[in-house]
Amino acid sequence: MADYKYECVKVKVADGIAWACLNRPEKRNAMSPTLHYEMDDALARLEVDDDVRVLVVTGEGGNFSAGQDLQKFFRELEKNPAERKKAAAAANRWRWERLYGYDKPTIAMVHGYCVGGAFMQLLACDFAIAAENATFCLSEINWGILPGALVSKAVADMVLPRHALYYACLGEPFDGAEAARIGMINYAVPGAQLETATIELAHKLMQKSPAVLRATKQAIRHVRTMDVPQAYDYLAEKGKAIKVGDREDSYNTGLRQFLDEKSYRPTFQSFRLGGTSSAARAKPAAKK
Ligand code: COA
């Protein structure tokens, strides 16, 4: 198993799940330049680590993240534009580009505080689960800046405009239940069940064909900005591409398990990964 050793990031890999944890608990996991460089490196390595099938992004010490470090990221870099540019590039790369297009499914697990710039990684992850008593806040209005980096767009894209305007313009805190109500996260659970709920979701995702899951999440994300003819064309080509790279041969496996073996119902469950029967192996179904 690969060794992930960092100062401001803690990585655990167990049972197919990588837990990438911001690790500055004494600062409520406020994000310093060092933390950004380390997360950028960790996520790049975890993406190609064969032991990892699902990525969870969270924070140590009971908090998700208090956003950018106002001292180390803002004040201390004001007079060092070169380092500021480098740190901002790393910050945006892991919080947005990497997570948004990640090859593996990603879950944000939120407890404690999720403030300001932490909405980047919250909203770039494919899924988000929070403790009911977590505290979310777009605090930037309260100290004189716009929501950090791409947060304004990410929030405006994720929730209805009324909610985006309200919370960005008022800067009022809201809890996990409200975050679920407005669609900022998938669901909220009692704090004591947060880790179990996250593992349950990860296990459900691991039952899917990785290639089909990757293509599906990319399709859902990318069609949002396409017009209908573009979407038809893109989706048709994406559908063909799945069949080239899908080691599970999902389409034929699924059809066989449903039609021939009558061993599952796709409305309620996934086909069995690697579940090619010996009869079917001897005489594979013709590819469509
Ligand atoms: N940047 C730098 N330091 C931060 C920080 C941030 N975003 N958020 C918290 N800290 C530091 C505090 O300065 C404090 O450091 P100290 O112990 O050296 O004094 C430590 O973390 C604990 O913070 P504290 O305010 O005492 O904890 P709390 O649990 O009472 O409150 C928050 C937590 C998150 C509500 C509060 O710290 C806060 O409002 N932080 C600012 C969050 C923010 O606006 N982020 C947006 C940045 S884009």
Tab-separated table of C-alpha atoms and ligand atoms in Angstrom:
chain	number	residue	atom	x	y	z
A	1	MET	CA	0.000	0.000	0.000
A	2	ALA	CA	1.323	3.455	-0.909
A	3	ASP	CA	2.607	5.645	1.901
A	4	TYR	CA	0.951	9.072	2.182
A	5	LYS	CA	2.854	11.251	4.646
A	6	TYR	CA	2.035	14.938	4.949
A	7	GLU	CA	2.100	17.738	7.491
A	8	CYS	CA	-1.385	19.246	6.982
A	9	VAL	CA	-3.203	16.339	5.332
A	10	LYS	CA	-3.942	12.875	6.674
A	11	VAL	CA	-4.694	10.033	4.278
A	12	LYS	CA	-6.103	6.641	5.239
A	13	VAL	CA	-6.935	3.925	2.736
A	14	ALA	CA	-9.119	1.037	3.897
A	15	ASP	CA	-11.491	-1.349	2.126
A	16	GLY	CA	-11.364	0.546	-1.159
A	17	ILE	CA	-12.107	3.937	0.449
A	18	ALA	CA	-9.524	6.713	0.652
A	19	TRP	CA	-10.139	9.242	3.412
A	20	ALA	CA	-8.372	12.477	2.479
A	21	CYS	CA	-8.573	14.567	5.645
A	22	LEU	CA	-7.580	18.203	6.038
A	23	ASN	CA	-5.420	18.072	9.135
A	24	ARG	CA	-5.063	21.395	10.915
A	25	PRO	CA	-7.623	20.756	13.649
A	26	GLU	CA	-6.291	23.524	15.904
A	27	LYS	CA	-7.171	26.011	13.125
A	28	ARG	CA	-10.504	24.327	12.310
A	29	ASN	CA	-8.802	22.987	9.166
A	30	ALA	CA	-8.369	26.454	7.658
A	31	MET	CA	-6.480	25.927	4.404
A	32	SER	CA	-2.864	27.154	4.312
A	33	PRO	CA	-0.626	27.082	1.196
A	34	THR	CA	1.124	23.961	2.547
A	35	LEU	CA	-2.226	22.216	2.935
A	36	HIS	CA	-3.134	23.070	-0.666
A	37	TYR	CA	0.162	21.740	-2.058
A	38	GLU	CA	-0.248	18.547	-0.062
A	39	MET	CA	-3.893	17.955	-1.011
A	40	ASP	CA	-3.031	18.567	-4.647
A	41	ASP	CA	-0.332	15.900	-4.438
A	42	ALA	CA	-2.449	13.454	-2.414
A	43	LEU	CA	-5.461	13.611	-4.739
A	44	ALA	CA	-3.288	13.126	-7.832
A	45	ARG	CA	-1.734	10.007	-6.289
A	46	LEU	CA	-4.985	8.572	-4.912
A	47	GLU	CA	-6.622	8.905	-8.323
A	48	VAL	CA	-4.240	6.288	-9.745
A	49	ASP	CA	-3.885	4.148	-6.605
A	50	ASP	CA	-5.339	0.713	-7.351
A	51	ASP	CA	-6.333	0.271	-3.700
A	52	VAL	CA	-8.717	3.238	-3.969
A	53	ARG	CA	-12.182	2.973	-5.480
A	54	VAL	CA	-13.982	5.837	-3.719
A	55	LEU	CA	-12.540	9.085	-2.359
A	56	VAL	CA	-13.928	10.780	0.771
A	57	VAL	CA	-12.874	14.363	1.479
A	58	THR	CA	-13.285	15.489	5.066
A	59	GLY	CA	-11.493	17.108	7.998
A	60	GLU	CA	-9.813	15.899	11.164
A	61	GLY	CA	-10.882	17.006	14.628
A	62	GLY	CA	-14.617	17.324	14.039
A	63	ASN	CA	-14.597	20.057	11.394
A	64	PHE	CA	-14.726	20.001	7.600
A	65	SER	CA	-12.883	23.303	7.065
A	66	ALA	CA	-13.074	26.954	8.141
A	67	GLY	CA	-12.109	28.007	4.595
A	68	GLN	CA	-8.948	29.700	3.424
A	69	ASP	CA	-6.472	30.538	6.164
A	70	LEU	CA	-6.952	34.276	6.577
A	71	GLN	CA	-3.463	34.641	8.008
A	72	LYS	CA	-1.341	32.241	5.958
A	73	PHE	CA	-3.165	32.306	2.634
A	74	PHE	CA	-4.350	35.925	2.568
A	75	ARG	CA	-2.362	38.251	4.824
A	76	GLU	CA	1.058	36.583	4.598
A	77	LEU	CA	0.907	36.202	0.808
A	78	GLU	CA	-0.264	39.777	0.099
A	79	LYS	CA	3.344	40.909	-0.376
A	80	ASN	CA	4.464	37.799	-2.247
A	81	PRO	CA	2.471	37.713	-5.504
A	82	ALA	CA	4.538	34.879	-6.987
A	83	GLU	CA	3.881	32.545	-4.068
A	84	ARG	CA	0.263	33.744	-3.912
A	85	LYS	CA	-0.230	32.773	-7.559
A	86	LYS	CA	1.356	29.369	-7.019
A	87	ALA	CA	-0.698	28.684	-3.879
A	88	ALA	CA	-3.936	29.837	-5.542
A	89	ALA	CA	-3.263	27.576	-8.524
A	90	ALA	CA	-2.749	24.563	-6.252
A	91	ALA	CA	-5.799	25.523	-4.175
A	92	ASN	CA	-8.064	25.758	-7.182
A	93	ARG	CA	-6.604	22.708	-8.866
A	94	TRP	CA	-7.352	20.256	-6.053
A	95	ARG	CA	-10.560	21.875	-4.863
A	96	TRP	CA	-12.059	22.166	-8.321
A	97	GLU	CA	-10.315	20.761	-11.402
A	98	ARG	CA	-9.154	17.557	-9.786
A	99	LEU	CA	-12.274	16.822	-7.759
A	100	TYR	CA	-14.758	17.915	-10.416
A	101	GLY	CA	-13.279	15.596	-13.034
A	102	TYR	CA	-12.018	12.880	-10.661
A	103	ASP	CA	-11.837	9.435	-12.201
A	104	LYS	CA	-13.276	7.859	-9.060
A	105	PRO	CA	-16.491	8.778	-7.244
A	106	THR	CA	-16.021	11.427	-4.552
A	107	ILE	CA	-17.946	12.127	-1.354
A	108	ALA	CA	-17.644	15.209	0.864
A	109	MET	CA	-18.279	14.208	4.479
A	110	VAL	CA	-19.113	17.355	6.446
A	111	HIS	CA	-19.062	17.788	10.185
A	112	GLY	CA	-18.521	20.881	12.312
A	113	TYR	CA	-17.714	23.974	10.288
A	114	CYS	CA	-17.808	24.283	6.508
A	115	VAL	CA	-17.078	27.946	5.762
A	116	GLY	CA	-16.190	30.139	2.783
A	117	GLY	CA	-13.578	28.586	0.497
A	118	ALA	CA	-14.451	25.096	1.794
A	119	PHE	CA	-17.548	25.251	-0.416
A	120	MET	CA	-15.202	24.639	-3.347
A	121	GLN	CA	-14.383	21.067	-2.335
A	122	LEU	CA	-17.879	20.562	-0.937
A	123	LEU	CA	-19.482	21.356	-4.281
A	124	ALA	CA	-16.839	19.799	-6.526
A	125	CYS	CA	-17.371	16.387	-4.920
A	126	ASP	CA	-19.963	14.193	-6.611
A	127	PHE	CA	-21.864	13.582	-3.394
A	128	ALA	CA	-22.073	15.268	-0.008
A	129	ILE	CA	-23.326	14.011	3.331
A	130	ALA	CA	-23.355	16.137	6.484
A	131	ALA	CA	-24.049	15.825	10.164
A	132	GLU	CA	-27.390	17.435	10.956
A	133	ASN	CA	-25.643	19.810	13.352
A	134	ALA	CA	-22.860	20.826	10.928
A	135	THR	CA	-22.543	24.582	10.369
A	136	PHE	CA	-22.325	25.920	6.825
A	137	CYS	CA	-21.629	29.586	6.141
A	138	LEU	CA	-20.749	31.726	3.134
A	139	SER	CA	-19.048	34.185	5.461
A	140	GLU	CA	-17.226	36.298	2.856
A	141	ILE	CA	-19.870	39.047	2.764
A	142	ASN	CA	-19.137	39.578	6.457
A	143	TRP	CA	-15.514	40.470	5.893
A	144	GLY	CA	-15.576	42.316	2.600
A	145	ILE	CA	-14.844	39.939	-0.233
A	146	LEU	CA	-16.768	37.864	-2.741
A	147	PRO	CA	-17.158	34.131	-2.063
A	148	GLY	CA	-13.684	32.705	-2.721
A	149	ALA	CA	-12.390	31.548	-6.109
A	150	LEU	CA	-15.241	29.788	-7.929
A	151	VAL	CA	-17.590	29.514	-4.943
A	152	SER	CA	-20.153	32.024	-6.278
A	153	LYS	CA	-20.559	30.037	-9.482
A	154	ALA	CA	-20.447	26.659	-7.779
A	155	VAL	CA	-23.183	27.696	-5.344
A	156	ALA	CA	-25.283	29.337	-8.063
A	157	ASP	CA	-25.017	26.156	-10.150
A	158	MET	CA	-25.905	23.819	-7.290
A	159	VAL	CA	-28.918	25.413	-5.587
A	160	LEU	CA	-31.899	27.483	-6.661
A	161	PRO	CA	-31.070	31.179	-7.217
A	162	ARG	CA	-33.175	32.320	-4.236
A	163	HIS	CA	-31.123	30.175	-1.857
A	164	ALA	CA	-27.810	31.169	-3.478
A	165	LEU	CA	-28.644	34.860	-3.207
A	166	TYR	CA	-29.921	34.555	0.341
A	167	TYR	CA	-26.972	32.749	1.846
A	168	ALA	CA	-24.271	34.548	-0.182
A	169	CYS	CA	-25.715	38.004	0.515
A	170	LEU	CA	-26.677	37.457	4.152
A	171	GLY	CA	-23.753	35.294	5.237
A	172	GLU	CA	-26.027	33.576	7.761
A	173	PRO	CA	-24.990	30.157	9.056
A	174	PHE	CA	-27.211	27.153	8.324
A	175	ASP	CA	-27.178	23.584	9.505
A	176	GLY	CA	-26.957	20.204	7.767
A	177	ALA	CA	-30.720	19.759	7.590
A	178	GLU	CA	-31.097	23.120	5.824
A	179	ALA	CA	-28.159	22.281	3.520
A	180	ALA	CA	-30.050	19.120	2.488
A	181	ARG	CA	-33.334	21.005	2.078
A	182	ILE	CA	-31.811	23.496	-0.362
A	183	GLY	CA	-29.844	20.849	-2.297
A	184	MET	CA	-26.376	21.896	-1.170
A	185	ILE	CA	-25.780	18.313	0.023
A	186	ASN	CA	-27.487	14.955	-0.612
A	187	TYR	CA	-28.606	14.286	2.930
A	188	ALA	CA	-27.949	14.978	6.585
A	189	VAL	CA	-27.727	12.365	9.311
A	190	PRO	CA	-27.213	12.494	13.081
A	191	GLY	CA	-23.544	13.180	13.773
A	192	ALA	CA	-22.980	9.761	15.344
A	193	GLN	CA	-24.041	8.084	12.090
A	194	LEU	CA	-22.058	10.261	9.700
A	195	GLU	CA	-19.136	7.926	9.088
A	196	THR	CA	-21.385	4.848	8.767
A	197	ALA	CA	-23.632	6.664	6.291
A	198	THR	CA	-20.592	7.707	4.266
A	199	ILE	CA	-19.250	4.149	4.176
A	200	GLU	CA	-22.693	2.857	3.143
A	201	LEU	CA	-22.793	5.260	0.205
A	202	ALA	CA	-19.217	4.336	-0.747
A	203	HIS	CA	-20.137	0.640	-0.761
A	204	LYS	CA	-23.143	1.290	-2.985
A	205	LEU	CA	-20.870	3.130	-5.420
A	206	MET	CA	-18.353	0.283	-5.375
A	207	GLN	CA	-21.037	-2.099	-6.614
A	208	LYS	CA	-21.197	-0.220	-9.921
A	209	SER	CA	-18.939	-0.739	-12.888
A	210	PRO	CA	-16.169	1.889	-12.412
A	211	ALA	CA	-16.124	2.749	-16.124
A	212	VAL	CA	-19.885	3.232	-16.364
A	213	LEU	CA	-20.012	5.201	-13.119
A	214	ARG	CA	-17.213	7.502	-14.323
A	215	ALA	CA	-18.924	8.112	-17.646
A	216	THR	CA	-22.308	8.683	-15.986
A	217	LYS	CA	-21.046	11.303	-13.577
A	218	GLN	CA	-19.133	13.052	-16.350
A	219	ALA	CA	-22.234	13.010	-18.537
A	220	ILE	CA	-24.480	14.469	-15.838
A	221	ARG	CA	-21.966	17.233	-15.147
A	222	HIS	CA	-21.114	18.128	-18.744
A	223	VAL	CA	-24.582	18.168	-20.337
A	224	ARG	CA	-25.633	21.016	-18.041
A	225	THR	CA	-23.881	23.557	-20.248
A	226	MET	CA	-24.749	21.982	-23.631
A	227	ASP	CA	-27.692	22.667	-25.857
A	228	VAL	CA	-29.903	19.741	-26.873
A	229	PRO	CA	-28.220	18.842	-30.194
A	230	GLN	CA	-24.793	18.947	-28.548
A	231	ALA	CA	-26.034	16.802	-25.662
A	232	TYR	CA	-27.520	14.185	-28.008
A	233	ASP	CA	-24.267	13.969	-29.912
A	234	TYR	CA	-22.010	13.932	-26.848
A	235	LEU	CA	-24.110	11.317	-25.049
A	236	ALA	CA	-24.229	9.023	-28.079
A	237	GLU	CA	-20.439	9.123	-28.371
A	238	LYS	CA	-19.975	8.752	-24.607
A	239	GLY	CA	-22.204	5.692	-24.709
A	240	LYS	CA	-19.998	4.116	-27.357
A	241	ALA	CA	-16.860	5.030	-25.420
A	242	ILE	CA	-18.078	3.151	-22.330
A	243	LYS	CA	-18.094	-0.116	-24.219
A	244	VAL	CA	-14.474	0.289	-25.291
A	245	GLY	CA	-13.036	0.840	-21.798
A	246	ASP	CA	-15.428	-1.169	-19.635
A	247	ARG	CA	-13.570	-4.122	-18.139
A	248	GLU	CA	-16.850	-5.444	-16.703
A	249	ASP	CA	-18.459	-5.563	-20.151
A	250	SER	CA	-21.381	-4.150	-18.172
A	251	TYR	CA	-23.935	-4.012	-20.944
A	252	ASN	CA	-23.649	-7.659	-21.904
A	253	THR	CA	-23.112	-8.816	-18.325
A	254	GLY	CA	-26.219	-6.963	-17.167
A	255	LEU	CA	-28.361	-8.281	-20.003
A	256	ARG	CA	-27.167	-11.809	-19.422
A	257	GLN	CA	-27.777	-11.740	-15.670
A	258	PHE	CA	-31.264	-10.257	-16.190
A	259	LEU	CA	-32.466	-12.073	-19.319
A	260	ASP	CA	-30.640	-15.431	-19.243
A	261	GLU	CA	-29.705	-16.088	-15.635
A	262	LYS	CA	-32.667	-14.159	-14.204
A	263	SER	CA	-30.445	-13.367	-11.249
A	264	TYR	CA	-31.209	-9.695	-10.616
A	265	ARG	CA	-33.601	-6.827	-11.299
A	266	PRO	CA	-31.889	-3.631	-12.457
A	267	THR	CA	-34.603	-1.424	-10.972
A	268	PHE	CA	-33.603	-2.477	-7.476
A	269	GLN	CA	-29.968	-3.576	-7.603
A	270	SER	CA	-26.740	-3.692	-9.617
A	271	PHE	CA	-25.574	-6.641	-11.631
A	272	ARG	CA	-22.770	-8.667	-10.007
A	273	LEU	CA	-19.372	-7.256	-10.925
A	274	GLY	CA	-17.195	-9.943	-12.451
A	275	GLY	CA	-20.259	-12.168	-12.424
A	276	THR	CA	-19.733	-13.856	-15.762
A	277	SER	CA	-21.150	-17.384	-15.537
A	278	SER	CA	-19.111	-20.300	-16.922
A	279	ALA	CA	-21.815	-21.006	-19.536
A	280	ALA	CA	-21.810	-17.401	-20.613
A	281	ARG	CA	-18.017	-17.343	-20.671
A	282	ALA	CA	-17.985	-20.325	-22.988
A	283	LYS	CA	-20.448	-18.642	-25.306
A	284	PRO	CA	-20.333	-14.865	-24.834
A	285	ALA	CA	-23.348	-12.837	-25.894
A	286	ALA	CA	-22.828	-10.916	-29.110
A	287	LYS	CA	-21.739	-7.326	-28.506
A	288	LYS	CA	-24.314	-4.718	-29.408
B	1	COA	N1	-8.191	31.424	8.894
B	1	COA	C1	-7.214	31.474	9.815
B	1	COA	N2	-7.386	31.048	11.069
B	1	COA	C2	-8.576	30.538	11.394
B	1	COA	C3	-9.623	30.453	10.473
B	1	COA	C4	-9.387	30.932	9.165
B	1	COA	N3	-10.325	30.859	8.207
B	1	COA	N4	-10.703	29.922	11.096
B	1	COA	C5	-10.308	29.657	12.358
B	1	COA	N5	-9.031	30.042	12.535
B	1	COA	C6	-8.209	29.934	13.734
B	1	COA	C7	-8.542	30.992	14.777
B	1	COA	O1	-7.881	32.203	14.485
B	1	COA	C8	-8.056	30.319	16.024
B	1	COA	O2	-6.668	30.422	16.079
B	1	COA	P1	-5.913	30.719	17.494
B	1	COA	O3	-6.243	29.540	18.357
B	1	COA	O4	-4.475	30.794	17.145
B	1	COA	O5	-6.494	31.991	18.012
B	1	COA	C9	-8.390	28.852	15.795
B	1	COA	O6	-8.482	28.701	14.396
B	1	COA	C10	-9.707	28.438	16.395
B	1	COA	O7	-10.688	29.362	15.948
B	1	COA	P2	-11.828	29.911	16.921
B	1	COA	O8	-12.467	31.086	16.269
B	1	COA	O9	-11.271	30.132	18.290
B	1	COA	O10	-12.788	28.640	16.948
B	1	COA	P3	-14.359	28.557	17.103
B	1	COA	O11	-14.660	27.093	17.127
B	1	COA	O12	-14.845	29.405	18.212
B	1	COA	O13	-14.952	29.198	15.745
B	1	COA	C11	-15.146	29.505	13.374
B	1	COA	C12	-14.719	28.576	14.520
B	1	COA	C13	-14.851	28.749	12.081
B	1	COA	C14	-16.652	29.803	13.484
B	1	COA	C15	-14.372	30.831	13.445
B	1	COA	O14	-13.006	30.551	13.694
B	1	COA	C16	-14.461	31.639	12.191
B	1	COA	O15	-15.448	32.329	11.970
B	1	COA	N6	-13.426	31.566	11.310
B	1	COA	C17	-13.386	32.286	10.068
B	1	COA	C18	-14.044	31.470	8.983
B	1	COA	C19	-14.144	32.230	7.671
B	1	COA	O16	-14.729	33.278	7.592
B	1	COA	N7	-13.579	31.622	6.643
B	1	COA	C20	-13.648	32.122	5.323
B	1	COA	C21	-12.325	32.075	4.694
B	1	COA	S1	-12.519	31.994	2.893
